[in-house]
PDB file of C-alpha atoms in Angstrom:
ATOM      1  CA  UNK P 550     -50.203 -49.093  -3.447  1.00 58.00           C
ATOM      2  CA  UNK P 551     -49.678 -50.416  -6.959  1.00 63.00           C
ATOM      3  CA  UNK P 552     -46.294 -50.605  -8.665  1.00 71.00           C
ATOM      4  CA  UNK P 553     -45.165 -47.551 -10.606  1.00 72.00           C
ATOM      5  CA  UNK P 554     -43.246 -47.517 -13.875  1.00 72.00           C
ATOM      6  CA  UNK P 555     -44.589 -45.109 -16.482  1.00 73.00           C
ATOM      7  CA  UNK P 556     -42.551 -46.912 -19.152  1.00 72.00           C
ATOM      8  CA  UNK P 557     -44.449 -50.189 -18.652  1.00 76.00           C
ATOM      9  CA  UNK P 558     -47.974 -51.464 -19.172  1.00 79.00           C
ATOM     10  CA  UNK P 559     -49.244 -53.672 -16.355  1.00 77.00           C
ATOM     11  CA  UNK P 560     -51.146 -56.944 -16.668  1.00 77.00           C
ATOM     12  CA  UNK P 561     -54.432 -55.016 -16.431  1.00 77.00           C
ATOM     13  CA  UNK P 562     -53.575 -53.155 -19.674  1.00 73.00           C
ATOM     14  CA  UNK P 563     -53.012 -49.807 -17.960  1.00 74.00           C
ATOM     15  CA  UNK P 564     -49.749 -47.910 -17.772  1.00 79.00           C
ATOM     16  CA  UNK P 565     -48.174 -48.593 -14.384  1.00 70.00           C
ATOM     17  CA  UNK P 566     -48.945 -45.273 -12.697  1.00 73.00           C
ATOM     18  CA  UNK P 567     -49.710 -46.796  -9.314  1.00 75.00           C
ATOM     19  CA  UNK P 568     -53.039 -45.832  -7.807  1.00 77.00           C
ATOM     20  CA  UNK P 569     -53.442 -43.163 -10.504  1.00 76.00           C
ATOM     21  CA  UNK P 570     -53.388 -45.626 -13.428  1.00 73.00           C
ATOM     22  CA  UNK P 571     -57.121 -45.278 -14.138  1.00 79.00           C
ATOM     23  CA  UNK P 572     -57.363 -41.541 -13.464  1.00 83.00           C
ATOM     24  CA  UNK P 573     -57.657 -38.918 -16.172  1.00 89.00           C
ATOM     25  CA  UNK P 574     -54.404 -37.256 -17.210  1.00 89.00           C
ATOM     26  CA  UNK P 575     -54.158 -33.649 -18.328  1.00 91.00           C
ATOM     27  CA  UNK P 576     -51.687 -31.962 -20.631  1.00 92.00           C
ATOM     28  CA  UNK P 577     -50.184 -28.624 -19.637  1.00 93.00           C
ATOM     29  CA  UNK P 578     -52.515 -26.590 -21.863  1.00 91.00           C
ATOM     30  CA  UNK P 579     -55.522 -28.168 -20.126  1.00 91.00           C
ATOM     31  CA  UNK P 580     -54.048 -27.343 -16.724  1.00 92.00           C
ATOM     32  CA  UNK P 581     -53.501 -23.763 -17.862  1.00 93.00           C
ATOM     33  CA  UNK P 582     -57.182 -23.496 -18.805  1.00 90.00           C
ATOM     34  CA  UNK P 583     -58.261 -24.957 -15.441  1.00 92.00           C
ATOM     35  CA  UNK P 584     -55.998 -22.559 -13.533  1.00 93.00           C
ATOM     36  CA  UNK P 585     -57.221 -19.564 -15.552  1.00 93.00           C
ATOM     37  CA  UNK P 586     -60.831 -20.438 -14.627  1.00 93.00           C
ATOM     38  CA  UNK P 587     -59.860 -20.773 -10.967  1.00 93.00           C
ATOM     39  CA  UNK P 588     -58.089 -17.413 -11.151  1.00 94.00           C
ATOM     40  CA  UNK P 589     -61.181 -15.767 -12.650  1.00 94.00           C
ATOM     41  CA  UNK P 590     -63.413 -17.253  -9.927  1.00 94.00           C
ATOM     42  CA  UNK P 591     -61.047 -16.065  -7.207  1.00 93.00           C
ATOM     43  CA  UNK P 592     -60.883 -12.597  -8.741  1.00 93.00           C
ATOM     44  CA  UNK P 593     -64.698 -12.369  -8.584  1.00 94.00           C
ATOM     45  CA  UNK P 594     -64.687 -13.189  -4.876  1.00 94.00           C
ATOM     46  CA  UNK P 595     -61.631 -11.084  -4.099  1.00 93.00           C
ATOM     47  CA  UNK P 596     -59.606 -14.112  -3.025  1.00 93.00           C
ATOM     48  CA  UNK P 597     -55.927 -13.828  -3.805  1.00 89.00           C
ATOM     49  CA  UNK P 598     -53.858 -16.555  -5.415  1.00 88.00           C
ATOM     50  CA  UNK P 599     -51.396 -18.547  -3.365  1.00 91.00           C
ATOM     51  CA  UNK P 600     -47.715 -18.371  -4.275  1.00 93.00           C
ATOM     52  CA  UNK P 601     -47.799 -21.974  -5.470  1.00 94.00           C
ATOM     53  CA  UNK P 602     -50.792 -21.275  -7.698  1.00 92.00           C
ATOM     54  CA  UNK P 603     -49.024 -18.270  -9.230  1.00 94.00           C
ATOM     55  CA  UNK P 604     -45.941 -20.407  -9.902  1.00 95.00           C
ATOM     56  CA  UNK P 605     -48.068 -23.144 -11.482  1.00 95.00           C
ATOM     57  CA  UNK P 606     -49.815 -20.586 -13.706  1.00 94.00           C
ATOM     58  CA  UNK P 607     -46.481 -19.099 -14.771  1.00 94.00           C
ATOM     59  CA  UNK P 608     -45.123 -22.569 -15.563  1.00 94.00           C
ATOM     60  CA  UNK P 609     -48.200 -23.486 -17.603  1.00 93.00           C
ATOM     61  CA  UNK P 610     -48.158 -20.187 -19.461  1.00 90.00           C
ATOM     62  CA  UNK P 611     -44.500 -20.692 -20.324  1.00 90.00           C
ATOM     63  CA  UNK P 612     -44.551 -24.367 -21.289  1.00 89.00           C
ATOM     64  CA  UNK P 613     -48.073 -25.111 -22.505  1.00 88.00           C
ATOM     65  CA  UNK P 614     -47.808 -26.872 -25.840  1.00 85.00           C
ATOM     66  CA  UNK P 615     -50.927 -25.319 -27.387  1.00 86.00           C
ATOM     67  CA  UNK P 616     -51.639 -21.597 -27.316  1.00 81.00           C
ATOM     68  CA  UNK P 617     -55.197 -21.820 -28.643  1.00 78.00           C
ATOM     69  CA  UNK P 618     -57.508 -22.739 -25.746  1.00 75.00           C
ATOM     70  CA  UNK P 619     -60.143 -24.201 -28.077  1.00 77.00           C
ATOM     71  CA  UNK P 620     -57.567 -26.523 -29.636  1.00 79.00           C
ATOM     72  CA  UNK P 621     -56.227 -27.418 -26.199  1.00 77.00           C
ATOM     73  CA  UNK P 622     -59.685 -28.576 -25.171  1.00 73.00           C
ATOM     74  CA  UNK P 623     -60.150 -30.858 -28.166  1.00 88.00           C
ATOM     75  CA  UNK P 624     -56.617 -32.051 -28.936  1.00 89.00           C
ATOM     76  CA  UNK P 625     -56.538 -34.919 -26.447  1.00 91.00           C
ATOM     77  CA  UNK P 626     -60.029 -36.086 -27.409  1.00 92.00           C
ATOM     78  CA  UNK P 627     -58.863 -36.189 -31.027  1.00 93.00           C
ATOM     79  CA  UNK P 628     -55.950 -38.468 -30.095  1.00 95.00           C
ATOM     80  CA  UNK P 629     -58.181 -40.660 -27.911  1.00 94.00           C
ATOM     81  CA  UNK P 630     -60.985 -41.052 -30.419  1.00 93.00           C
ATOM     82  CA  UNK P 631     -62.242 -44.561 -31.001  1.00 94.00           C
ATOM     83  CA  UNK P 632     -61.424 -46.365 -34.233  1.00 94.00           C
ATOM     84  CA  UNK P 633     -62.610 -49.650 -35.691  1.00 92.00           C
ATOM     85  CA  UNK P 634     -60.063 -52.430 -35.611  1.00 88.00           C
ATOM     86  CA  UNK P 635     -60.965 -56.007 -36.390  1.00 88.00           C
ATOM     87  CA  UNK P 636     -64.642 -55.227 -35.805  1.00 91.00           C
ATOM     88  CA  UNK P 637     -64.001 -53.663 -32.387  1.00 91.00           C
ATOM     89  CA  UNK P 638     -63.977 -50.035 -31.299  1.00 94.00           C
ATOM     90  CA  UNK P 639     -60.781 -49.088 -29.487  1.00 92.00           C
ATOM     91  CA  UNK P 640     -58.782 -46.045 -28.424  1.00 92.00           C
ATOM     92  CA  UNK P 641     -55.637 -45.395 -30.402  1.00 95.00           C
ATOM     93  CA  UNK P 642     -53.647 -44.684 -27.237  1.00 95.00           C
ATOM     94  CA  UNK P 643     -54.118 -44.421 -23.501  1.00 92.00           C
ATOM     95  CA  UNK P 644     -55.007 -41.193 -21.726  1.00 93.00           C
ATOM     96  CA  UNK P 645     -51.511 -40.817 -20.222  1.00 92.00           C
ATOM     97  CA  UNK P 646     -49.906 -41.332 -23.644  1.00 95.00           C
ATOM     98  CA  UNK P 647     -52.160 -38.713 -25.259  1.00 95.00           C
ATOM     99  CA  UNK P 648     -51.256 -36.172 -22.562  1.00 94.00           C
ATOM    100  CA  UNK P 649     -47.564 -36.928 -23.033  1.00 95.00           C
ATOM    101  CA  UNK P 650     -47.781 -36.678 -26.831  1.00 96.00           C
ATOM    102  CA  UNK P 651     -49.297 -33.218 -26.437  1.00 94.00           C
ATOM    103  CA  UNK P 652     -46.854 -32.104 -23.732  1.00 94.00           C
ATOM    104  CA  UNK P 653     -43.753 -33.322 -25.568  1.00 94.00           C
ATOM    105  CA  UNK P 654     -44.871 -32.819 -29.198  1.00 93.00           C
ATOM    106  CA  UNK P 655     -42.418 -35.333 -30.714  1.00 95.00           C
ATOM    107  CA  UNK P 656     -41.357 -34.504 -34.272  1.00 93.00           C
ATOM    108  CA  UNK P 657     -41.063 -38.130 -35.382  1.00 96.00           C
ATOM    109  CA  UNK P 658     -42.234 -41.638 -34.572  1.00 97.00           C
ATOM    110  CA  UNK P 659     -38.754 -42.535 -33.301  1.00 97.00           C
ATOM    111  CA  UNK P 660     -38.734 -39.532 -30.981  1.00 97.00           C
ATOM    112  CA  UNK P 661     -42.197 -40.483 -29.698  1.00 97.00           C
ATOM    113  CA  UNK P 662     -41.045 -44.066 -29.012  1.00 96.00           C
ATOM    114  CA  UNK P 663     -37.967 -42.841 -27.153  1.00 95.00           C
ATOM    115  CA  UNK P 664     -39.859 -40.296 -25.073  1.00 96.00           C
ATOM    116  CA  UNK P 665     -42.947 -42.449 -24.399  1.00 95.00           C
ATOM    117  CA  UNK P 666     -41.828 -46.102 -24.255  1.00 93.00           C
ATOM    118  CA  UNK P 667     -45.361 -47.483 -23.854  1.00 93.00           C
ATOM    119  CA  UNK P 668     -46.090 -46.363 -27.433  1.00 95.00           C
ATOM    120  CA  UNK P 669     -43.376 -48.653 -28.823  1.00 92.00           C
ATOM    121  CA  UNK P 670     -45.773 -51.348 -30.097  1.00 91.00           C
ATOM    122  CA  UNK P 671     -48.699 -49.016 -30.815  1.00 94.00           C
ATOM    123  CA  UNK P 672     -49.936 -49.651 -34.371  1.00 95.00           C
ATOM    124  CA  UNK P 673     -51.453 -46.156 -34.523  1.00 96.00           C
ATOM    125  CA  UNK P 674     -48.256 -44.314 -33.544  1.00 97.00           C
ATOM    126  CA  UNK P 675     -47.427 -43.059 -37.036  1.00 97.00           C
ATOM    127  CA  UNK P 676     -50.958 -41.691 -37.393  1.00 96.00           C
ATOM    128  CA  UNK P 677     -50.869 -40.077 -33.923  1.00 97.00           C
ATOM    129  CA  UNK P 678     -47.558 -38.341 -34.600  1.00 96.00           C
ATOM    130  CA  UNK P 679     -48.833 -37.083 -37.970  1.00 95.00           C
ATOM    131  CA  UNK P 680     -51.922 -35.651 -36.276  1.00 93.00           C
ATOM    132  CA  UNK P 681     -49.950 -33.591 -33.779  1.00 93.00           C
ATOM    133  CA  UNK P 682     -47.617 -32.117 -36.403  1.00 90.00           C
ATOM    134  CA  UNK P 683     -50.011 -29.312 -37.461  1.00 88.00           C
ATOM    135  CA  UNK P 684     -50.426 -28.448 -33.775  1.00 84.00           C
ATOM    136  CA  UNK P 685     -46.644 -28.536 -33.367  1.00 76.00           C
ATOM    137  CA  UNK P 686     -46.070 -26.329 -36.401  1.00 67.00           C
ATOM    138  CA  UNK P 687     -48.902 -23.790 -36.095  1.00 67.00           C
ATOM    139  CA  UNK P 688     -50.337 -23.790 -32.568  1.00 56.00           C
ATOM    140  CA  UNK P 689     -47.273 -24.028 -30.347  1.00 54.00           C
ATOM    141  CA  UNK P 690     -47.133 -21.661 -27.433  1.00 50.00           C
ATOM    142  CA  UNK P 691     -43.363 -22.188 -27.167  1.00 50.00           C
ATOM    143  CA  UNK P 692     -40.771 -22.305 -29.902  1.00 48.00           C
TER     144      UNK P 692
END
């Protein structure tokens, strides 16, 4: 098992999430969409939801950062889009950081740095925080 410290980037360039460091991360609005699809499939077959699944759906419904499902599907991709830097194409942040930006919706660069320490030296942080502000102001599912 690899070391875990979500506030640190390991020597391989990935956030230290142990064995999950290279796996896709999801923000709460994405999880809500996935659970809603599972619920619809189960309803078609007459299969009831487990208590844990109901609790997870309630949690997602209550805390999902984006109320618009279409925006929820594209928001992370927008943050992860490739940009040219010094003649190379690179992501502006890592998958885990994008999910956390969308879950936490920081109002400022300083707040983002404090909540997501791996973004501290990210040269795109100001741009990333500016991009989530319209989502924060107009598409929030919670106040």
